[in-house]
Amino acid sequence: TTIMAVQFDGGVVLGADSRTSTGSYVANRVSDKIVPIHDFIWTCRSGSAADTQAVADYVKYYVDAHSMELGRLPRVRTVANLMRKICYNNKDNLMAGLIVGGWDPYEGGQVYEIPLGGTIMRQKFALGGSGSSYIYGLVDSYYREGMTREECEIFVKKSISHAMARDGSSGGVIRITTIQSTGVQRQCILGSDVCMAMRWNHDYFYHGLNQRLKDG
Amino acid sequence: MRWEEEGMKQNAFIMGNKLMGSNPHAFSLIMPSIPITHTQTPYVTGTSVLGIKYKDGVLIAADTAGSYGSTTRYKSVERLRPIGQNTLVGATGEMSDFQTILQILDRLIITNAMFDDDNTLGPPDIHSYLNRVMYNQRNKLDPFWNTLMLGGVKNGVKYLGNVTMLGLHYVDDHVATGFGIHLAQPIFRNEWNEDMTLEQGTKLLEKCMLVLFYRDRSAINKMQIANITEDGVKISEPYALQTKWDYEAFSNPTVGNEGSW
């Protein structure tokens, strides 16, 4: 798995690959690792699929009740804290690495990472999953402060495609979710576009990307 | 009502409650025949914390790295935190356990403030409390995987001490945790004295942090120093130290002895 989230001014971009493996077999090549917790708060899941699905379902249930009682949109911080509570207190029985990304009207776009053990870390961008090891260098050199939404999306696509190229446990399609105050947009980057990392044909790749960006 | 109780038990089980026990059998009425043990391995860890007393108070330093095994996964972890008005806690070890301890201490400070009797908790009080927390967790064979350093000044009395994950606690004029015990403490023993000024104290700590950066695999060159005086706690912004790599012998170390290291 490779999962990633980047914060920009006014929202977040969440990205993930789509491979679920059972040993050497790819059980699901088009899985969806980005799950909605609330309207503007989504989570990327990595680790045991069962554990992360269970934790996400519980948090979704609690946040649903919480926001109904509150009568407003929940804070991303609250969702992340609930997730952390479950992961920390059940640390002996869970294998879950989660990234919570979302937008709320109080603090704007936020990214929180909850690795194994249940630490909570707020960051400008977060990486997770087995494939993340391969792209720490890329991400460190490519990231800069104050990127726009489009730049963040390119950043996420580029990084995840490089991770998918090298990590056996990551592959398939790249799923991107962009959350802003205006709404949530989901994208799915298929096959040929993911070949960024393979560099079959440098010019075609760049031309194709720019074209696709223009087309939106 | 019974169903409410059942609901709360379910909730408590899911949410877990570390102080009640994260094993479902903790709720069982039947005593287990073998003690419940939780193997705990640290995941996200912080490395050494160093502390010394000086003329006007206490100085504590730590870097801002959160390691995940051998990877430096997080580069901006705040391992030094103020507690109340007069105390600072620094942590080595598992960061999730440290975050939980901070919540516990938060509860302690707030409960104490609610008494509304102008009595605040000072460093010795918090040290004692932390020791009880760590020791009791250790007795349940479910330790908080941390070594905590505590420093502060209250009513003119300077205080500096450690609490380990086994519940061992002690105070001294200069303390260290983790790698600092082996690399920094000997330097403290040689160079510390009672009447150090702020500059001298800072220099001593920076010297030791530099040694740790050179020789501790999990350390990074981004550190914070906290200064606790009677006026309160001040934690600096993270900064880097000047390193020295330009010794002549370093550029060609194997000359005359090719193949050596």
Short mmCIF file of C-alpha atoms in Angstrom, two decimals:
data_model
loop_
_atom_site.label_atom_id
_atom_site.label_comp_id
_atom_site.label_asym_id
_atom_site.label_seq_id
_atom_site.Cartn_x
_atom_site.Cartn_y
_atom_site.Cartn_z
CA THR A 1 0.00 0.00 0.00
CA THR A 2 1.01 3.57 -0.58
CA ILE A 3 -1.09 6.33 0.91
CA MET A 4 -0.47 10.04 1.07
CA ALA A 5 -2.12 13.30 2.01
CA VAL A 6 -1.06 16.90 1.41
CA GLN A 7 -2.50 20.07 2.89
CA PHE A 8 -2.93 23.23 0.83
CA ASP A 9 -4.53 26.56 1.55
CA GLY A 10 -8.23 25.77 1.65
CA GLY A 11 -8.21 21.98 1.63
CA VAL A 12 -6.35 18.70 1.36
CA VAL A 13 -5.48 16.18 -1.33
CA LEU A 14 -5.61 12.49 -0.37
CA GLY A 15 -4.11 9.79 -2.56
CA ALA A 16 -3.76 6.02 -2.48
CA ASP A 17 -2.93 3.05 -4.68
CA SER A 18 -5.46 0.24 -5.12
CA ARG A 19 -3.74 -3.06 -4.44
CA THR A 20 -4.82 -5.43 -1.67
CA SER A 21 -2.65 -8.52 -1.36
CA THR A 22 -3.03 -11.83 0.48
CA GLY A 23 0.55 -13.08 0.54
CA SER A 24 1.68 -13.09 -3.09
CA TYR A 25 -1.82 -13.00 -4.56
CA VAL A 26 -3.47 -9.69 -5.40
CA ALA A 27 -6.87 -10.17 -3.85
CA ASN A 28 -8.25 -6.88 -5.10
CA ARG A 29 -6.52 -4.81 -7.77
CA VAL A 30 -8.99 -1.93 -7.67
CA SER A 31 -9.66 -1.48 -3.96
CA ASP A 32 -10.63 1.87 -2.50
CA LYS A 33 -8.38 2.78 0.39
CA ILE A 34 -9.79 6.26 0.92
CA VAL A 35 -12.91 6.08 3.03
CA PRO A 36 -15.30 8.91 3.97
CA ILE A 37 -15.77 9.52 7.67
CA HIS A 38 -17.87 12.62 7.25
CA ASP A 39 -18.74 15.01 4.42
CA PHE A 40 -15.42 16.83 4.43
CA ILE A 41 -13.25 14.38 6.36
CA TRP A 42 -11.80 11.29 4.71
CA THR A 43 -9.26 8.71 5.80
CA CYS A 44 -6.56 6.76 3.98
CA ARG A 45 -6.16 3.21 5.28
CA SER A 46 -3.00 1.09 5.41
CA GLY A 47 -2.09 -2.10 7.26
CA SER A 48 -4.57 -4.87 7.91
CA ALA A 49 -7.67 -4.31 5.74
CA ALA A 50 -9.95 -5.86 8.36
CA ASP A 51 -8.58 -3.76 11.21
CA THR A 52 -8.70 -0.47 9.30
CA GLN A 53 -12.21 -1.13 7.98
CA ALA A 54 -13.40 -1.87 11.50
CA VAL A 55 -11.75 1.21 13.01
CA ALA A 56 -13.04 3.44 10.21
CA ASP A 57 -16.57 2.12 10.66
CA TYR A 58 -16.51 2.76 14.40
CA VAL A 59 -15.15 6.28 13.94
CA LYS A 60 -17.74 7.00 11.25
CA TYR A 61 -20.48 5.93 13.65
CA TYR A 62 -19.18 8.01 16.55
CA VAL A 63 -18.55 11.09 14.40
CA ASP A 64 -22.00 10.82 12.87
CA ALA A 65 -23.61 10.91 16.31
CA HIS A 66 -21.20 13.63 17.49
CA SER A 67 -21.88 16.00 14.61
CA MET A 68 -25.62 15.49 14.95
CA GLU A 69 -25.45 16.44 18.63
CA LEU A 70 -23.19 19.37 17.84
CA GLY A 71 -25.40 20.56 15.00
CA ARG A 72 -22.31 21.59 13.01
CA LEU A 73 -19.54 20.11 10.92
CA PRO A 74 -17.11 18.14 13.06
CA ARG A 75 -13.51 19.25 13.45
CA VAL A 76 -10.87 17.21 11.62
CA ARG A 77 -8.96 17.24 14.89
CA THR A 78 -11.87 15.52 16.65
CA VAL A 79 -12.08 12.76 14.07
CA ALA A 80 -8.32 12.24 14.22
CA ASN A 81 -8.41 12.10 18.00
CA LEU A 82 -11.21 9.52 18.02
CA MET A 83 -9.26 7.43 15.55
CA ARG A 84 -6.16 7.75 17.71
CA LYS A 85 -8.04 6.73 20.84
CA ILE A 86 -9.19 3.48 19.28
CA CYS A 87 -5.80 2.74 17.71
CA TYR A 88 -3.87 3.52 20.89
CA ASN A 89 -6.04 1.67 23.36
CA ASN A 90 -6.21 -1.43 21.18
CA LYS A 91 -2.60 -1.25 20.05
CA ASP A 92 -1.91 -4.87 21.02
CA ASN A 93 -4.58 -6.18 18.68
CA LEU A 94 -4.49 -3.80 15.73
CA MET A 95 -2.22 -3.27 12.77
CA ALA A 96 -3.43 0.01 11.35
CA GLY A 97 -1.63 3.00 9.88
CA LEU A 98 -4.10 5.75 9.08
CA ILE A 99 -3.99 9.23 7.61
CA VAL A 100 -6.91 11.53 8.35
CA GLY A 101 -7.32 14.43 5.94
CA GLY A 102 -10.12 16.93 5.77
CA TRP A 103 -11.43 20.43 5.84
CA ASP A 104 -13.39 22.17 8.57
CA PRO A 105 -14.56 25.78 8.78
CA TYR A 106 -12.44 26.42 11.92
CA GLU A 107 -8.92 25.51 10.88
CA GLY A 108 -9.17 24.88 7.14
CA GLY A 109 -7.34 21.98 5.53
CA GLN A 110 -5.58 19.61 7.93
CA VAL A 111 -3.67 16.32 7.71
CA TYR A 112 -3.15 14.04 10.72
CA GLU A 113 -1.14 10.85 10.64
CA ILE A 114 -1.73 7.95 13.04
CA PRO A 115 1.02 5.33 12.63
CA LEU A 116 1.33 1.98 14.42
CA GLY A 117 1.18 2.46 18.17
CA GLY A 118 -1.36 5.27 18.12
CA THR A 119 0.79 8.40 18.05
CA ILE A 120 -0.98 11.36 16.47
CA MET A 121 1.04 13.77 14.36
CA ARG A 122 -0.30 16.80 12.52
CA GLN A 123 1.74 17.47 9.40
CA LYS A 124 1.73 19.50 6.20
CA PHE A 125 1.94 16.25 4.27
CA ALA A 126 1.91 12.62 5.37
CA LEU A 127 3.03 9.30 3.86
CA GLY A 128 2.02 5.81 4.84
CA GLY A 129 1.98 2.19 3.80
CA SER A 130 4.78 -0.12 2.68
CA GLY A 131 5.37 1.84 -0.53
CA SER A 132 6.03 5.07 1.34
CA SER A 133 9.58 3.94 2.20
CA TYR A 134 10.56 4.25 -1.46
CA ILE A 135 9.43 7.81 -1.91
CA TYR A 136 10.66 9.65 1.19
CA GLY A 137 13.57 10.99 -0.83
CA LEU A 138 11.39 12.07 -3.75
CA VAL A 139 8.88 13.72 -1.49
CA ASP A 140 11.55 15.54 0.53
CA SER A 141 13.09 17.03 -2.59
CA TYR A 142 9.85 17.83 -4.42
CA TYR A 143 7.72 19.32 -1.64
CA ARG A 144 7.61 23.03 -1.08
CA GLU A 145 5.41 25.30 1.05
CA GLY A 146 2.43 27.09 -0.42
CA MET A 147 1.58 24.76 -3.29
CA THR A 148 -1.75 25.24 -5.00
CA ARG A 149 -4.41 22.58 -5.32
CA GLU A 150 -3.24 21.57 -8.81
CA GLU A 151 0.39 21.40 -7.73
CA CYS A 152 -0.57 19.22 -4.76
CA GLU A 153 -2.48 16.85 -7.01
CA ILE A 154 0.50 16.48 -9.36
CA PHE A 155 2.74 15.98 -6.34
CA VAL A 156 0.55 13.17 -5.01
CA LYS A 157 0.17 11.48 -8.39
CA LYS A 158 3.90 11.62 -9.08
CA SER A 159 4.88 10.29 -5.66
CA ILE A 160 2.39 7.44 -5.58
CA SER A 161 3.24 6.34 -9.10
CA HIS A 162 6.92 6.15 -8.15
CA ALA A 163 6.09 4.11 -5.09
CA MET A 164 3.92 1.76 -7.14
CA ALA A 165 6.80 1.27 -9.56
CA ARG A 166 9.08 -0.11 -6.85
CA ASP A 167 6.85 -1.59 -4.19
CA GLY A 168 5.37 -5.03 -4.85
CA SER A 169 2.54 -4.39 -2.42
CA SER A 170 1.39 -1.27 -4.26
CA GLY A 171 -0.18 -1.09 -7.70
CA GLY A 172 -3.34 -0.78 -9.74
CA VAL A 173 -4.86 2.66 -10.10
CA ILE A 174 -4.19 5.88 -8.22
CA ARG A 175 -7.21 7.21 -6.39
CA ILE A 176 -7.17 10.91 -5.52
CA THR A 177 -9.69 12.70 -3.31
CA THR A 178 -9.56 16.49 -3.10
CA ILE A 179 -11.47 18.12 -0.26
CA GLN A 180 -12.25 21.82 -0.21
CA SER A 181 -14.94 24.01 1.27
CA THR A 182 -16.73 23.88 -2.08
CA GLY A 183 -16.94 20.10 -2.02
CA VAL A 184 -15.18 16.82 -2.56
CA GLN A 185 -13.86 15.54 -5.90
CA ARG A 186 -12.71 12.01 -6.57
CA GLN A 187 -10.41 11.02 -9.39
CA CYS A 188 -9.07 7.72 -10.60
CA ILE A 189 -5.85 7.67 -12.58
CA LEU A 190 -5.71 4.54 -14.70
CA GLY A 191 -3.02 2.42 -16.28
CA SER A 192 -1.16 4.51 -18.84
CA ASP A 193 -1.13 7.68 -16.79
CA VAL A 194 0.44 5.83 -13.91
CA CYS A 195 3.43 5.05 -16.11
CA MET A 196 4.96 8.35 -15.02
CA ALA A 197 7.47 6.43 -13.02
CA MET A 198 8.33 4.12 -15.90
CA ARG A 199 9.20 6.98 -18.27
CA TRP A 200 8.46 5.05 -21.46
CA ASN A 201 8.38 8.18 -23.45
CA HIS A 202 9.32 11.36 -21.68
CA ASP A 203 7.71 13.82 -24.10
CA TYR A 204 4.49 11.91 -24.46
CA PHE A 205 4.19 11.69 -20.72
CA TYR A 206 4.50 15.42 -20.17
CA HIS A 207 2.29 16.32 -23.09
CA GLY A 208 -0.30 13.84 -21.94
CA LEU A 209 -0.27 15.15 -18.39
CA ASN A 210 -0.62 18.78 -19.39
CA GLN A 211 -3.44 17.90 -21.74
CA ARG A 212 -5.24 16.01 -19.05
CA LEU A 213 -4.81 18.89 -16.62
CA LYS A 214 -6.32 21.28 -19.15
CA ASP A 215 -9.20 18.94 -19.69
CA GLY A 216 -9.70 18.90 -15.92
CA MET B 1 -30.37 0.64 33.79
CA ARG B 2 -28.85 -2.58 32.61
CA TRP B 3 -28.83 -1.81 28.89
CA GLU B 4 -27.08 1.49 29.55
CA GLU B 5 -24.45 -0.35 31.52
CA GLU B 6 -24.02 -2.85 28.72
CA GLY B 7 -23.77 0.02 26.22
CA MET B 8 -21.14 1.75 28.32
CA LYS B 9 -19.17 -1.47 28.68
CA GLN B 10 -19.27 -1.96 24.90
CA ASN B 11 -18.14 1.62 24.42
CA ALA B 12 -15.39 1.28 26.96
CA PHE B 13 -14.22 -1.92 25.30
CA ILE B 14 -14.09 -0.37 21.84
CA MET B 15 -12.68 2.94 22.92
CA GLY B 16 -10.54 1.02 25.32
CA ASN B 17 -9.33 2.66 28.45
CA LYS B 18 -5.69 2.05 29.11
CA LEU B 19 -6.03 2.64 32.81
CA MET B 20 -8.80 0.04 33.05
CA GLY B 21 -7.01 -2.49 30.89
CA SER B 22 -7.26 -3.03 27.17
CA ASN B 23 -8.05 -6.74 27.38
CA PRO B 24 -11.73 -7.76 27.27
CA HIS B 25 -11.16 -10.23 30.07
CA ALA B 26 -10.44 -7.31 32.37
CA PHE B 27 -14.21 -6.92 32.60
CA SER B 28 -14.80 -10.58 33.41
CA LEU B 29 -15.97 -11.44 36.92
CA ILE B 30 -13.97 -14.64 36.93
CA MET B 31 -10.30 -14.19 37.87
CA PRO B 32 -8.00 -15.42 35.08
CA SER B 33 -5.71 -18.23 36.10
CA ILE B 34 -2.65 -16.60 34.48
CA PRO B 35 -1.77 -12.90 34.62
CA ILE B 36 -2.73 -10.96 31.52
CA THR B 37 0.41 -9.69 29.84
CA HIS B 38 0.63 -7.31 26.92
CA THR B 39 3.79 -7.42 24.89
CA GLN B 40 4.59 -3.91 23.94
CA THR B 41 7.09 -2.82 21.36
CA PRO B 42 7.77 0.86 20.81
CA TYR B 43 6.99 2.16 17.32
CA VAL B 44 7.53 5.91 17.09
CA THR B 45 10.35 6.80 19.49
CA GLY B 46 12.19 9.87 20.68
CA THR B 47 15.86 9.75 21.62
CA SER B 48 17.81 11.40 24.46
CA VAL B 49 16.81 14.30 26.69
CA LEU B 50 19.47 16.22 28.67
CA GLY B 51 18.98 18.39 31.71
CA ILE B 52 21.14 20.51 34.02
CA LYS B 53 20.55 22.94 36.87
CA TYR B 54 22.21 26.33 36.57
CA LYS B 55 22.34 29.48 38.67
CA ASP B 56 18.84 30.78 37.91
CA GLY B 57 16.99 27.59 37.15
CA VAL B 58 16.97 24.49 34.99
CA LEU B 59 17.91 23.91 31.35
CA ILE B 60 16.57 20.94 29.41
CA ALA B 61 17.40 20.05 25.81
CA ALA B 62 16.10 17.51 23.30
CA ASP B 63 16.06 17.09 19.57
CA THR B 64 12.83 17.02 17.58
CA ALA B 65 13.11 13.62 15.89
CA GLY B 66 10.50 10.86 15.94
CA SER B 67 12.11 7.63 14.72
CA TYR B 68 10.21 4.67 13.34
CA GLY B 69 12.72 1.88 13.75
CA SER B 70 15.77 3.05 11.87
CA THR B 71 13.91 5.66 9.80
CA THR B 72 13.65 9.25 10.91
CA ARG B 73 9.97 9.44 10.17
CA TYR B 74 8.98 12.69 11.89
CA LYS B 75 11.27 15.68 12.03
CA SER B 76 9.23 18.07 14.15
CA VAL B 77 8.16 16.21 17.27
CA GLU B 78 7.92 18.39 20.37
CA ARG B 79 9.34 16.23 23.11
CA LEU B 80 9.53 19.04 25.67
CA ARG B 81 6.23 20.18 27.13
CA PRO B 82 5.36 22.64 29.90
CA ILE B 83 3.11 21.36 32.69
CA GLY B 84 1.41 24.02 34.78
CA GLN B 85 3.42 27.15 35.48
CA ASN B 86 6.65 25.82 36.91
CA THR B 87 7.48 22.48 35.34
CA LEU B 88 8.69 20.97 32.11
CA VAL B 89 8.46 17.34 31.08
CA GLY B 90 10.71 15.81 28.41
CA ALA B 91 10.21 12.30 27.08
CA THR B 92 12.30 9.55 25.54
CA GLY B 93 10.66 6.46 24.07
CA GLU B 94 7.27 5.71 22.57
CA MET B 95 5.55 8.95 21.56
CA SER B 96 1.99 7.61 21.77
CA ASP B 97 2.53 6.74 25.43
CA PHE B 98 3.98 10.22 26.00
CA GLN B 99 0.90 11.79 24.42
CA THR B 100 -1.29 9.74 26.78
CA ILE B 101 0.82 10.79 29.77
CA LEU B 102 0.37 14.43 28.74
CA GLN B 103 -3.40 13.91 28.77
CA ILE B 104 -3.17 12.35 32.24
CA LEU B 105 -1.09 15.29 33.48
CA ASP B 106 -3.54 17.70 31.89
CA ARG B 107 -6.33 16.08 33.89
CA LEU B 108 -4.20 16.35 37.03
CA ILE B 109 -3.53 20.06 36.55
CA ILE B 110 -7.16 20.85 35.77
CA THR B 111 -8.50 18.86 38.73
CA ASN B 112 -6.03 20.67 40.93
CA ALA B 113 -7.05 24.05 39.57
CA MET B 114 -10.68 23.25 40.28
CA PHE B 115 -9.96 23.21 43.99
CA ASP B 116 -9.50 26.94 43.49
CA ASP B 117 -7.26 27.35 46.52
CA ASP B 118 -4.31 29.13 44.92
CA ASN B 119 -2.20 26.02 45.36
CA THR B 120 -0.35 24.97 42.24
CA LEU B 121 1.48 21.72 41.67
CA GLY B 122 5.25 22.10 41.60
CA PRO B 123 7.94 19.88 40.10
CA PRO B 124 8.31 17.56 43.13
CA ASP B 125 4.54 16.97 43.16
CA ILE B 126 4.39 16.14 39.47
CA HIS B 127 7.49 13.97 39.78
CA SER B 128 5.88 11.98 42.53
CA TYR B 129 2.63 11.65 40.59
CA LEU B 130 4.38 10.51 37.41
CA ASN B 131 6.36 7.99 39.39
CA ARG B 132 3.14 6.46 40.73
CA VAL B 133 1.60 6.38 37.25
CA MET B 134 4.66 4.70 35.72
CA TYR B 135 5.13 2.24 38.56
CA ASN B 136 1.50 1.17 38.59
CA GLN B 137 1.49 0.59 34.87
CA ARG B 138 4.67 -1.43 35.24
CA ASN B 139 3.00 -3.54 37.92
CA LYS B 140 0.29 -4.43 35.44
CA LEU B 141 3.06 -5.58 33.10
CA ASP B 142 1.81 -2.93 30.70
CA PRO B 143 4.37 -0.11 30.96
CA PHE B 144 4.33 3.31 29.40
CA TRP B 145 7.41 2.87 27.26
CA ASN B 146 9.03 6.16 28.24
CA THR B 147 11.80 7.64 30.32
CA LEU B 148 10.58 11.03 31.48
CA MET B 149 12.66 13.96 32.61
CA LEU B 150 11.16 16.53 34.89
CA GLY B 151 12.57 19.94 35.69
CA GLY B 152 11.36 23.14 37.25
CA VAL B 153 11.71 25.95 39.76
CA LYS B 154 9.17 26.79 42.43
CA ASN B 155 9.60 29.14 45.37
CA GLY B 156 13.28 29.43 44.61
CA VAL B 157 13.88 25.68 44.78
CA LYS B 158 15.36 24.17 41.62
CA TYR B 159 14.30 20.60 40.86
CA LEU B 160 15.48 18.10 38.24
CA GLY B 161 14.80 14.39 38.05
CA ASN B 162 13.96 11.31 35.97
CA VAL B 163 11.28 8.62 35.98
CA THR B 164 11.88 5.44 33.99
CA MET B 165 9.34 3.04 32.53
CA LEU B 166 9.92 0.66 35.43
CA GLY B 167 8.93 3.31 37.91
CA LEU B 168 12.48 4.04 39.01
CA HIS B 169 12.88 7.70 39.93
CA TYR B 170 15.70 9.93 41.14
CA VAL B 171 16.78 13.55 41.31
CA ASP B 172 20.16 15.10 40.61
CA ASP B 173 21.92 18.28 39.53
CA HIS B 174 22.34 16.94 36.02
CA VAL B 175 20.45 14.08 34.36
CA ALA B 176 20.12 12.46 30.97
CA THR B 177 18.04 9.78 29.30
CA GLY B 178 18.72 7.28 26.52
CA PHE B 179 22.07 7.64 24.80
CA GLY B 180 22.68 10.77 26.82
CA ILE B 181 23.35 8.64 29.89
CA HIS B 182 26.42 7.17 28.23
CA LEU B 183 27.65 10.12 26.20
CA ALA B 184 26.50 13.27 27.98
CA GLN B 185 26.53 12.39 31.70
CA PRO B 186 30.34 11.91 31.80
CA ILE B 187 30.76 15.38 30.26
CA PHE B 188 28.35 16.79 32.85
CA ARG B 189 30.30 15.17 35.65
CA ASN B 190 33.49 16.82 34.46
CA GLU B 191 32.25 20.24 33.46
CA TRP B 192 29.15 21.07 35.48
CA ASN B 193 29.33 23.39 38.42
CA GLU B 194 26.83 24.97 40.74
CA ASP B 195 27.04 28.59 39.51
CA MET B 196 26.81 28.25 35.78
CA THR B 197 25.23 31.17 33.99
CA LEU B 198 22.62 30.78 31.29
CA GLU B 199 25.27 31.10 28.56
CA GLN B 200 27.58 28.56 30.16
CA GLY B 201 24.73 26.13 30.74
CA THR B 202 23.49 26.48 27.17
CA LYS B 203 27.02 25.94 25.85
CA LEU B 204 27.42 22.78 27.90
CA LEU B 205 24.13 21.38 26.68
CA GLU B 206 24.90 22.27 23.08
CA LYS B 207 28.29 20.57 23.36
CA CYS B 208 26.60 17.39 24.56
CA MET B 209 23.83 17.58 21.94
CA LEU B 210 26.52 17.85 19.27
CA VAL B 211 28.23 14.71 20.56
CA LEU B 212 24.86 12.98 20.49
CA PHE B 213 24.24 14.12 16.92
CA TYR B 214 27.61 12.69 15.88
CA ARG B 215 27.26 9.42 17.73
CA ASP B 216 23.56 8.62 18.21
CA ARG B 217 22.05 7.04 15.12
CA SER B 218 18.56 8.30 15.81
CA ALA B 219 19.48 11.91 16.57
CA ILE B 220 19.02 14.76 14.11
CA ASN B 221 20.53 18.23 14.03
CA LYS B 222 17.39 20.06 15.06
CA MET B 223 16.99 20.70 18.75
CA GLN B 224 15.12 22.73 21.29
CA ILE B 225 16.33 24.06 24.64
CA ALA B 226 13.93 24.87 27.43
CA ASN B 227 14.79 27.34 30.17
CA ILE B 228 12.77 27.08 33.37
CA THR B 229 13.19 29.84 35.91
CA GLU B 230 11.05 31.28 38.67
CA ASP B 231 9.31 33.36 35.97
CA GLY B 232 8.15 30.33 34.07
CA VAL B 233 8.92 27.98 31.21
CA LYS B 234 10.42 29.16 27.90
CA ILE B 235 10.99 26.67 25.12
CA SER B 236 13.11 27.85 22.22
CA GLU B 237 12.23 27.45 18.56
CA PRO B 238 14.00 24.48 16.95
CA TYR B 239 17.50 25.28 15.71
CA ALA B 240 20.56 23.48 14.34
CA LEU B 241 24.11 23.24 15.67
CA GLN B 242 27.33 23.96 13.79
CA THR B 243 29.03 20.68 13.04
CA LYS B 244 32.71 20.18 12.39
CA TRP B 245 33.83 17.81 9.66
CA ASP B 246 36.89 19.60 8.33
CA TYR B 247 39.64 17.94 10.30
CA GLU B 248 42.46 17.11 7.92
CA ALA B 249 42.49 13.52 8.99
CA PHE B 250 38.82 13.19 8.02
CA SER B 251 39.28 13.88 4.32
CA ASN B 252 41.69 11.04 3.80
CA PRO B 253 41.54 8.81 6.82
CA THR B 254 43.11 5.70 5.33
CA VAL B 255 46.28 7.30 3.97
CA GLY B 256 49.20 5.14 4.97
CA ASN B 257 46.86 2.35 5.93
CA GLU B 258 44.85 1.56 2.81
CA GLY B 259 41.86 -0.63 3.34
CA SER B 260 41.35 0.41 6.92
CA TRP B 261 38.42 2.46 8.14
#
